[in-house]
Amino acid sequence: MREKKTPLEKEWEAIRKKELKYLNARADKKDSLLNRKLEEKVPEKLQATLDAAFCKAFELIFEKGTGIIEKTYRREEAKKSYQINEFTSQIRQDRKSLKAFSKKAKGSGNLNLLISGASGVGMGVLGIGLPDIPLFTGMVLKGIYEIALSYGYSYESEQERYFILTVIQGALSYGDELMEINQRLNDYMRTGSLPECYNRAQQIKETAGTLSKELLYMKFLQGIPIVGAVGGFYDAIYMKQIVEYANLKYQYRFLREKL
């Protein structure tokens, strides 16, 4: 007779299926009608300007801004919440207690979506596009930091920054590129080591490039007063993509380590 699967094994099987479904759903990218209409209007140099702005935002936050971001949420309470969930899962050993970690992560993610959307729309109404990038980048990192804490992970080490940057890059990628990035993340979970060729500046550049390419048209639109509110609203849409993938990969990592 086949042995009955444990709650942990069932959750692991579920997250593997969820990952496959996510990858299949993003096998192809479809440009929106709005993007196609804006394509001819966007200045050629805007892409390079966005690349530089995102690079600078990541470098500044990693060097000096993490402490500021931590003031926007209760880190110690998040740690205690994780410890309580961990203790409960060890005692009960059921699927409900294992799901408590992802439930907590989703809760913090939803709140950050609301904040990101409100700030993006507000900036857009005023016609503020490029200056919104440090704020948007900070919100993205805040969202991922809170998800990490929900699963018991820190975010200060070079290894964790590599994981976070790669998660952001993967969240806004499609097709073969997404498959390759997803495999990189899984390889990191398996080894716990940085790739031999890892260079933080290069990884920041790659992640910034993916962000700027995906947000190019919306940041251009956000720079136009009033109608820029539409571009600002997309801050929440892209934020949702990032926290969704981040939650998937942290949950995958969390369950893999438990097994």
PDB file of C-alpha atoms in Angstrom:
ATOM      1  CA  MET A   1       0.000   0.000   0.000  1.00  0.00           C
ATOM      2  CA  ARG A   2       1.139   3.529  -0.733  1.00  0.00           C
ATOM      3  CA  GLU A   3       2.139   5.447   2.382  1.00  0.00           C
ATOM      4  CA  LYS A   4      -0.103   8.348   3.292  1.00  0.00           C
ATOM      5  CA  LYS A   5       1.523  11.715   2.620  1.00  0.00           C
ATOM      6  CA  THR A   6       2.262  13.992   5.548  1.00  0.00           C
ATOM      7  CA  PRO A   7       0.768  17.508   5.708  1.00  0.00           C
ATOM      8  CA  LEU A   8       4.213  18.905   4.876  1.00  0.00           C
ATOM      9  CA  GLU A   9       4.553  16.670   1.830  1.00  0.00           C
ATOM     10  CA  LYS A  10       1.084  17.720   0.652  1.00  0.00           C
ATOM     11  CA  GLU A  11       1.989  21.401   1.006  1.00  0.00           C
ATOM     12  CA  TRP A  12       5.244  20.800  -0.857  1.00  0.00           C
ATOM     13  CA  GLU A  13       3.376  19.091  -3.670  1.00  0.00           C
ATOM     14  CA  ALA A  14       0.905  21.989  -3.764  1.00  0.00           C
ATOM     15  CA  ILE A  15       3.620  24.653  -4.017  1.00  0.00           C
ATOM     16  CA  ARG A  16       5.375  22.713  -6.790  1.00  0.00           C
ATOM     17  CA  LYS A  17       2.121  22.671  -8.769  1.00  0.00           C
ATOM     18  CA  LYS A  18       1.581  26.358  -8.035  1.00  0.00           C
ATOM     19  CA  GLU A  19       5.065  27.173  -9.348  1.00  0.00           C
ATOM     20  CA  LEU A  20       4.447  25.211 -12.565  1.00  0.00           C
ATOM     21  CA  LYS A  21       1.093  26.930 -13.066  1.00  0.00           C
ATOM     22  CA  TYR A  22       2.732  30.333 -12.552  1.00  0.00           C
ATOM     23  CA  LEU A  23       5.486  29.600 -15.093  1.00  0.00           C
ATOM     24  CA  ASN A  24       3.007  28.306 -17.679  1.00  0.00           C
ATOM     25  CA  ALA A  25       0.774  31.355 -17.241  1.00  0.00           C
ATOM     26  CA  ARG A  26       3.732  33.645 -18.010  1.00  0.00           C
ATOM     27  CA  ALA A  27       5.110  31.712 -20.954  1.00  0.00           C
ATOM     28  CA  ASP A  28       4.328  34.628 -23.267  1.00  0.00           C
ATOM     29  CA  LYS A  29       4.051  38.362 -22.786  1.00  0.00           C
ATOM     30  CA  LYS A  30       1.191  40.292 -24.349  1.00  0.00           C
ATOM     31  CA  ASP A  31       1.665  44.053 -24.713  1.00  0.00           C
ATOM     32  CA  SER A  32      -1.352  46.105 -23.734  1.00  0.00           C
ATOM     33  CA  LEU A  33      -3.116  48.421 -26.200  1.00  0.00           C
ATOM     34  CA  LEU A  34      -2.033  51.390 -24.076  1.00  0.00           C
ATOM     35  CA  ASN A  35       1.643  50.383 -24.333  1.00  0.00           C
ATOM     36  CA  ARG A  36       1.381  50.071 -28.099  1.00  0.00           C
ATOM     37  CA  LYS A  37      -0.155  53.522 -28.368  1.00  0.00           C
ATOM     38  CA  LEU A  38       2.562  55.062 -26.194  1.00  0.00           C
ATOM     39  CA  GLU A  39       5.436  53.305 -27.964  1.00  0.00           C
ATOM     40  CA  GLU A  40       6.014  56.021 -30.571  1.00  0.00           C
ATOM     41  CA  LYS A  41       5.709  58.859 -28.052  1.00  0.00           C
ATOM     42  CA  VAL A  42       8.340  57.705 -25.540  1.00  0.00           C
ATOM     43  CA  PRO A  43      11.715  59.509 -25.904  1.00  0.00           C
ATOM     44  CA  GLU A  44      14.573  57.204 -26.934  1.00  0.00           C
ATOM     45  CA  LYS A  45      16.737  58.230 -23.978  1.00  0.00           C
ATOM     46  CA  LEU A  46      14.071  57.485 -21.353  1.00  0.00           C
ATOM     47  CA  GLN A  47      15.038  53.804 -21.096  1.00  0.00           C
ATOM     48  CA  ALA A  48      18.632  54.640 -20.162  1.00  0.00           C
ATOM     49  CA  THR A  49      17.414  57.302 -17.719  1.00  0.00           C
ATOM     50  CA  LEU A  50      15.146  54.772 -16.001  1.00  0.00           C
ATOM     51  CA  ASP A  51      17.951  52.181 -15.892  1.00  0.00           C
ATOM     52  CA  ALA A  52      20.207  54.648 -14.095  1.00  0.00           C
ATOM     53  CA  ALA A  53      17.434  55.776 -11.731  1.00  0.00           C
ATOM     54  CA  PHE A  54      16.581  52.227 -10.622  1.00  0.00           C
ATOM     55  CA  CYS A  55      20.269  51.330 -10.212  1.00  0.00           C
ATOM     56  CA  LYS A  56      20.826  54.375  -8.032  1.00  0.00           C
ATOM     57  CA  ALA A  57      17.688  53.627  -5.985  1.00  0.00           C
ATOM     58  CA  PHE A  58      18.789  50.054  -5.208  1.00  0.00           C
ATOM     59  CA  GLU A  59      22.339  51.088  -4.348  1.00  0.00           C
ATOM     60  CA  LEU A  60      21.158  53.909  -2.092  1.00  0.00           C
ATOM     61  CA  ILE A  61      18.611  51.769  -0.238  1.00  0.00           C
ATOM     62  CA  PHE A  62      21.018  48.847   0.250  1.00  0.00           C
ATOM     63  CA  GLU A  63      23.716  51.178   1.586  1.00  0.00           C
ATOM     64  CA  LYS A  64      21.671  53.620   3.668  1.00  0.00           C
ATOM     65  CA  GLY A  65      17.955  53.043   3.330  1.00  0.00           C
ATOM     66  CA  THR A  66      17.140  49.698   4.934  1.00  0.00           C
ATOM     67  CA  GLY A  67      16.926  51.244   8.403  1.00  0.00           C
ATOM     68  CA  ILE A  68      14.503  53.863   7.098  1.00  0.00           C
ATOM     69  CA  ILE A  69      12.308  51.200   5.491  1.00  0.00           C
ATOM     70  CA  GLU A  70      12.260  49.240   8.761  1.00  0.00           C
ATOM     71  CA  LYS A  71      10.658  52.227  10.474  1.00  0.00           C
ATOM     72  CA  THR A  72       7.568  51.719   8.292  1.00  0.00           C
ATOM     73  CA  TYR A  73       6.703  48.332   9.837  1.00  0.00           C
ATOM     74  CA  ARG A  74       7.193  46.516  13.142  1.00  0.00           C
ATOM     75  CA  ARG A  75      10.079  44.167  12.552  1.00  0.00           C
ATOM     76  CA  GLU A  76      10.181  42.679  16.046  1.00  0.00           C
ATOM     77  CA  GLU A  77       6.470  41.948  15.963  1.00  0.00           C
ATOM     78  CA  ALA A  78       6.920  40.250  12.597  1.00  0.00           C
ATOM     79  CA  LYS A  79       9.661  38.072  14.081  1.00  0.00           C
ATOM     80  CA  LYS A  80       7.443  37.148  17.038  1.00  0.00           C
ATOM     81  CA  SER A  81       4.582  36.308  14.693  1.00  0.00           C
ATOM     82  CA  TYR A  82       6.879  33.975  12.748  1.00  0.00           C
ATOM     83  CA  GLN A  83       8.054  32.313  15.982  1.00  0.00           C
ATOM     84  CA  ILE A  84       4.464  31.747  17.100  1.00  0.00           C
ATOM     85  CA  ASN A  85       3.523  30.263  13.722  1.00  0.00           C
ATOM     86  CA  GLU A  86       6.626  28.074  13.770  1.00  0.00           C
ATOM     87  CA  PHE A  87       5.893  26.785  17.263  1.00  0.00           C
ATOM     88  CA  THR A  88       2.256  26.113  16.327  1.00  0.00           C
ATOM     89  CA  SER A  89       3.224  24.231  13.176  1.00  0.00           C
ATOM     90  CA  GLN A  90       5.651  22.030  15.122  1.00  0.00           C
ATOM     91  CA  ILE A  91       2.981  21.158  17.685  1.00  0.00           C
ATOM     92  CA  ARG A  92      -0.004  20.698  15.363  1.00  0.00           C
ATOM     93  CA  GLN A  93       1.817  19.428  12.261  1.00  0.00           C
ATOM     94  CA  ASP A  94      -1.146  20.042   9.982  1.00  0.00           C
ATOM     95  CA  ARG A  95      -1.667  21.940   6.731  1.00  0.00           C
ATOM     96  CA  LYS A  96      -3.584  24.763   8.386  1.00  0.00           C
ATOM     97  CA  SER A  97      -0.627  25.684  10.593  1.00  0.00           C
ATOM     98  CA  LEU A  98       1.716  25.519   7.590  1.00  0.00           C
ATOM     99  CA  LYS A  99      -0.556  27.836   5.617  1.00  0.00           C
ATOM    100  CA  ALA A 100      -0.384  30.428   8.423  1.00  0.00           C
ATOM    101  CA  PHE A 101       3.014  31.622   7.138  1.00  0.00           C
ATOM    102  CA  SER A 102       1.762  32.396   3.627  1.00  0.00           C
ATOM    103  CA  LYS A 103      -1.422  33.930   5.046  1.00  0.00           C
ATOM    104  CA  LYS A 104       0.669  36.357   7.088  1.00  0.00           C
ATOM    105  CA  ALA A 105       2.845  37.169   4.066  1.00  0.00           C
ATOM    106  CA  LYS A 106      -0.201  37.857   1.872  1.00  0.00           C
ATOM    107  CA  GLY A 107      -1.679  40.153   4.511  1.00  0.00           C
ATOM    108  CA  SER A 108       1.359  42.420   4.560  1.00  0.00           C
ATOM    109  CA  GLY A 109       1.544  42.293   0.765  1.00  0.00           C
ATOM    110  CA  ASN A 110      -2.052  43.497   0.344  1.00  0.00           C
ATOM    111  CA  LEU A 111      -1.443  46.492   2.582  1.00  0.00           C
ATOM    112  CA  ASN A 112       1.651  47.463   0.613  1.00  0.00           C
ATOM    113  CA  LEU A 113      -0.343  47.242  -2.625  1.00  0.00           C
ATOM    114  CA  LEU A 114      -2.807  49.818  -1.317  1.00  0.00           C
ATOM    115  CA  ILE A 115      -0.017  52.158  -0.234  1.00  0.00           C
ATOM    116  CA  SER A 116       1.862  51.768  -3.512  1.00  0.00           C
ATOM    117  CA  GLY A 117      -1.262  52.415  -5.581  1.00  0.00           C
ATOM    118  CA  ALA A 118      -2.241  55.499  -3.582  1.00  0.00           C
ATOM    119  CA  SER A 119       1.236  57.042  -3.743  1.00  0.00           C
ATOM    120  CA  GLY A 120       1.590  56.240  -7.467  1.00  0.00           C
ATOM    121  CA  VAL A 121      -1.742  57.841  -8.342  1.00  0.00           C
ATOM    122  CA  GLY A 122      -0.909  60.885  -6.210  1.00  0.00           C
ATOM    123  CA  MET A 123       2.420  61.335  -7.983  1.00  0.00           C
ATOM    124  CA  GLY A 124       0.745  60.841 -11.349  1.00  0.00           C
ATOM    125  CA  VAL A 125      -1.853  63.531 -10.737  1.00  0.00           C
ATOM    126  CA  LEU A 126       1.024  65.935 -10.110  1.00  0.00           C
ATOM    127  CA  GLY A 127       2.901  64.721 -13.172  1.00  0.00           C
ATOM    128  CA  ILE A 128       5.739  63.206 -11.153  1.00  0.00           C
ATOM    129  CA  GLY A 129       7.215  60.173 -12.926  1.00  0.00           C
ATOM    130  CA  LEU A 130      10.959  59.717 -12.527  1.00  0.00           C
ATOM    131  CA  PRO A 131      11.111  61.101  -8.948  1.00  0.00           C
ATOM    132  CA  ASP A 132       8.640  58.343  -8.008  1.00  0.00           C
ATOM    133  CA  ILE A 133      11.248  55.642  -8.700  1.00  0.00           C
ATOM    134  CA  PRO A 134      13.052  55.746  -5.297  1.00  0.00           C
ATOM    135  CA  LEU A 135       9.665  55.619  -3.549  1.00  0.00           C
ATOM    136  CA  PHE A 136       8.453  52.735  -5.732  1.00  0.00           C
ATOM    137  CA  THR A 137      11.729  50.846  -5.236  1.00  0.00           C
ATOM    138  CA  GLY A 138      11.491  51.370  -1.481  1.00  0.00           C
ATOM    139  CA  MET A 139       7.926  50.050  -1.468  1.00  0.00           C
ATOM    140  CA  VAL A 140       8.982  46.974  -3.451  1.00  0.00           C
ATOM    141  CA  LEU A 141      11.790  46.200  -1.011  1.00  0.00           C
ATOM    142  CA  LYS A 142       9.511  46.882   1.968  1.00  0.00           C
ATOM    143  CA  GLY A 143       7.023  44.371   0.590  1.00  0.00           C
ATOM    144  CA  ILE A 144       9.688  41.707   0.083  1.00  0.00           C
ATOM    145  CA  TYR A 145      11.301  42.359   3.478  1.00  0.00           C
ATOM    146  CA  GLU A 146       7.965  41.775   5.205  1.00  0.00           C
ATOM    147  CA  ILE A 147       7.360  38.588   3.214  1.00  0.00           C
ATOM    148  CA  ALA A 148      10.845  37.358   4.141  1.00  0.00           C
ATOM    149  CA  LEU A 149      10.187  37.969   7.841  1.00  0.00           C
ATOM    150  CA  SER A 150       6.879  36.070   7.591  1.00  0.00           C
ATOM    151  CA  TYR A 151       8.850  32.953   6.647  1.00  0.00           C
ATOM    152  CA  GLY A 152      11.691  33.545   9.110  1.00  0.00           C
ATOM    153  CA  TYR A 153      14.306  34.915   6.708  1.00  0.00           C
ATOM    154  CA  SER A 154      16.501  37.966   7.099  1.00  0.00           C
ATOM    155  CA  TYR A 155      17.409  40.317   4.249  1.00  0.00           C
ATOM    156  CA  GLU A 156      20.670  42.030   5.219  1.00  0.00           C
ATOM    157  CA  SER A 157      23.318  39.625   3.908  1.00  0.00           C
ATOM    158  CA  GLU A 158      24.768  39.675   0.414  1.00  0.00           C
ATOM    159  CA  GLN A 159      23.213  36.264  -0.240  1.00  0.00           C
ATOM    160  CA  GLU A 160      19.754  37.525   0.670  1.00  0.00           C
ATOM    161  CA  ARG A 161      20.161  40.644  -1.443  1.00  0.00           C
ATOM    162  CA  TYR A 162      21.032  38.428  -4.399  1.00  0.00           C
ATOM    163  CA  PHE A 163      17.891  36.387  -3.752  1.00  0.00           C
ATOM    164  CA  ILE A 164      15.730  39.521  -3.482  1.00  0.00           C
ATOM    165  CA  LEU A 165      17.141  41.157  -6.619  1.00  0.00           C
ATOM    166  CA  THR A 166      16.672  37.943  -8.583  1.00  0.00           C
ATOM    167  CA  VAL A 167      13.104  37.555  -7.323  1.00  0.00           C
ATOM    168  CA  ILE A 168      12.277  41.078  -8.543  1.00  0.00           C
ATOM    169  CA  GLN A 169      13.868  40.334 -11.909  1.00  0.00           C
ATOM    170  CA  GLY A 170      11.935  37.078 -12.223  1.00  0.00           C
ATOM    171  CA  ALA A 171       8.629  38.670 -11.251  1.00  0.00           C
ATOM    172  CA  LEU A 172       8.728  40.954 -14.306  1.00  0.00           C
ATOM    173  CA  SER A 173      10.108  38.402 -16.767  1.00  0.00           C
ATOM    174  CA  TYR A 174       8.414  35.983 -19.148  1.00  0.00           C
ATOM    175  CA  GLY A 175       9.022  32.810 -21.125  1.00  0.00           C
ATOM    176  CA  ASP A 176      12.519  31.337 -21.321  1.00  0.00           C
ATOM    177  CA  GLU A 177      13.996  34.255 -19.381  1.00  0.00           C
ATOM    178  CA  LEU A 178      11.650  33.595 -16.472  1.00  0.00           C
ATOM    179  CA  MET A 179      12.410  29.864 -16.593  1.00  0.00           C
ATOM    180  CA  GLU A 180      16.147  30.582 -16.399  1.00  0.00           C
ATOM    181  CA  ILE A 181      15.771  33.034 -13.504  1.00  0.00           C
ATOM    182  CA  ASN A 182      13.439  30.689 -11.637  1.00  0.00           C
ATOM    183  CA  GLN A 183      16.022  27.916 -11.985  1.00  0.00           C
ATOM    184  CA  ARG A 184      18.707  30.253 -10.648  1.00  0.00           C
ATOM    185  CA  LEU A 185      16.588  30.865  -7.553  1.00  0.00           C
ATOM    186  CA  ASN A 186      16.010  27.139  -7.070  1.00  0.00           C
ATOM    187  CA  ASP A 187      19.741  26.469  -7.459  1.00  0.00           C
ATOM    188  CA  TYR A 188      20.446  29.055  -4.780  1.00  0.00           C
ATOM    189  CA  MET A 189      17.958  27.356  -2.436  1.00  0.00           C
ATOM    190  CA  ARG A 190      19.699  24.035  -3.057  1.00  0.00           C
ATOM    191  CA  THR A 191      23.258  25.242  -2.479  1.00  0.00           C
ATOM    192  CA  GLY A 192      22.803  28.298  -0.233  1.00  0.00           C
ATOM    193  CA  SER A 193      25.725  29.889  -2.069  1.00  0.00           C
ATOM    194  CA  LEU A 194      26.092  32.818  -4.412  1.00  0.00           C
ATOM    195  CA  PRO A 195      26.874  31.978  -8.063  1.00  0.00           C
ATOM    196  CA  GLU A 196      30.592  31.954  -8.798  1.00  0.00           C
ATOM    197  CA  CYS A 197      30.223  34.848 -11.230  1.00  0.00           C
ATOM    198  CA  TYR A 198      28.047  36.925  -8.885  1.00  0.00           C
ATOM    199  CA  ASN A 199      28.654  40.656  -8.801  1.00  0.00           C
ATOM    200  CA  ARG A 200      26.194  42.837  -6.900  1.00  0.00           C
ATOM    201  CA  ALA A 201      26.575  45.832  -9.206  1.00  0.00           C
ATOM    202  CA  GLN A 202      25.914  43.627 -12.233  1.00  0.00           C
ATOM    203  CA  GLN A 203      22.872  42.018 -10.613  1.00  0.00           C
ATOM    204  CA  ILE A 204      21.490  45.437  -9.685  1.00  0.00           C
ATOM    205  CA  LYS A 205      22.020  46.510 -13.290  1.00  0.00           C
ATOM    206  CA  GLU A 206      20.151  43.445 -14.608  1.00  0.00           C
ATOM    207  CA  THR A 207      17.253  43.870 -12.184  1.00  0.00           C
ATOM    208  CA  ALA A 208      17.061  47.618 -12.834  1.00  0.00           C
ATOM    209  CA  GLY A 209      17.030  46.923 -16.581  1.00  0.00           C
ATOM    210  CA  THR A 210      14.111  44.515 -16.228  1.00  0.00           C
ATOM    211  CA  LEU A 211      12.188  47.032 -14.122  1.00  0.00           C
ATOM    212  CA  SER A 212      12.812  49.954 -16.448  1.00  0.00           C
ATOM    213  CA  LYS A 213      11.883  47.929 -19.536  1.00  0.00           C
ATOM    214  CA  GLU A 214       8.601  46.800 -17.963  1.00  0.00           C
ATOM    215  CA  LEU A 215       7.677  50.190 -16.453  1.00  0.00           C
ATOM    216  CA  LEU A 216       8.933  52.339 -19.338  1.00  0.00           C
ATOM    217  CA  TYR A 217       5.592  53.377 -20.823  1.00  0.00           C
ATOM    218  CA  MET A 218       3.815  53.827 -17.503  1.00  0.00           C
ATOM    219  CA  LYS A 219       6.573  56.028 -16.048  1.00  0.00           C
ATOM    220  CA  PHE A 220       6.448  58.149 -19.195  1.00  0.00           C
ATOM    221  CA  LEU A 221       2.675  58.511 -18.802  1.00  0.00           C
ATOM    222  CA  GLN A 222       3.022  59.212 -15.080  1.00  0.00           C
ATOM    223  CA  GLY A 223       5.115  62.277 -15.902  1.00  0.00           C
ATOM    224  CA  ILE A 224       2.106  63.978 -17.509  1.00  0.00           C
ATOM    225  CA  PRO A 225      -0.091  65.889 -15.011  1.00  0.00           C
ATOM    226  CA  ILE A 226      -3.601  64.542 -14.373  1.00  0.00           C
ATOM    227  CA  VAL A 227      -3.531  61.689 -16.948  1.00  0.00           C
ATOM    228  CA  GLY A 228      -0.387  60.515 -15.150  1.00  0.00           C
ATOM    229  CA  ALA A 229      -2.707  59.077 -12.508  1.00  0.00           C
ATOM    230  CA  VAL A 230      -3.228  56.137 -14.876  1.00  0.00           C
ATOM    231  CA  GLY A 231       0.526  55.519 -15.006  1.00  0.00           C
ATOM    232  CA  GLY A 232       0.739  55.880 -11.241  1.00  0.00           C
ATOM    233  CA  PHE A 233      -2.022  53.309 -10.776  1.00  0.00           C
ATOM    234  CA  TYR A 234       0.211  50.776 -12.512  1.00  0.00           C
ATOM    235  CA  ASP A 235       2.633  51.011  -9.579  1.00  0.00           C
ATOM    236  CA  ALA A 236       0.172  48.812  -7.699  1.00  0.00           C
ATOM    237  CA  ILE A 237      -0.177  46.409 -10.636  1.00  0.00           C
ATOM    238  CA  TYR A 238       3.573  45.865 -10.912  1.00  0.00           C
ATOM    239  CA  MET A 239       3.863  45.730  -7.140  1.00  0.00           C
ATOM    240  CA  LYS A 240       1.267  42.940  -7.147  1.00  0.00           C
ATOM    241  CA  GLN A 241       3.302  40.974  -9.694  1.00  0.00           C
ATOM    242  CA  ILE A 242       6.430  41.296  -7.573  1.00  0.00           C
ATOM    243  CA  VAL A 243       4.918  40.371  -4.193  1.00  0.00           C
ATOM    244  CA  GLU A 244       3.019  37.457  -5.764  1.00  0.00           C
ATOM    245  CA  TYR A 245       6.215  35.927  -7.126  1.00  0.00           C
ATOM    246  CA  ALA A 246       8.145  36.780  -3.958  1.00  0.00           C
ATOM    247  CA  ASN A 247       5.563  35.001  -1.821  1.00  0.00           C
ATOM    248  CA  LEU A 248       5.691  31.987  -4.153  1.00  0.00           C
ATOM    249  CA  LYS A 249       9.469  31.677  -3.990  1.00  0.00           C
ATOM    250  CA  TYR A 250       9.768  32.298  -0.241  1.00  0.00           C
ATOM    251  CA  GLN A 251       7.046  29.741   0.433  1.00  0.00           C
ATOM    252  CA  TYR A 252       8.803  27.299  -1.908  1.00  0.00           C
ATOM    253  CA  ARG A 253      12.093  27.934  -0.080  1.00  0.00           C
ATOM    254  CA  PHE A 254      10.478  27.610   3.351  1.00  0.00           C
ATOM    255  CA  LEU A 255       8.803  24.274   2.593  1.00  0.00           C
ATOM    256  CA  ARG A 256      11.861  22.906   0.822  1.00  0.00           C
ATOM    257  CA  GLU A 257      14.015  23.535   3.881  1.00  0.00           C
ATOM    258  CA  LYS A 258      11.448  21.922   6.163  1.00  0.00           C
ATOM    259  CA  LEU A 259      11.547  18.785   4.044  1.00  0.00           C
TER     260      LEU A 259
END
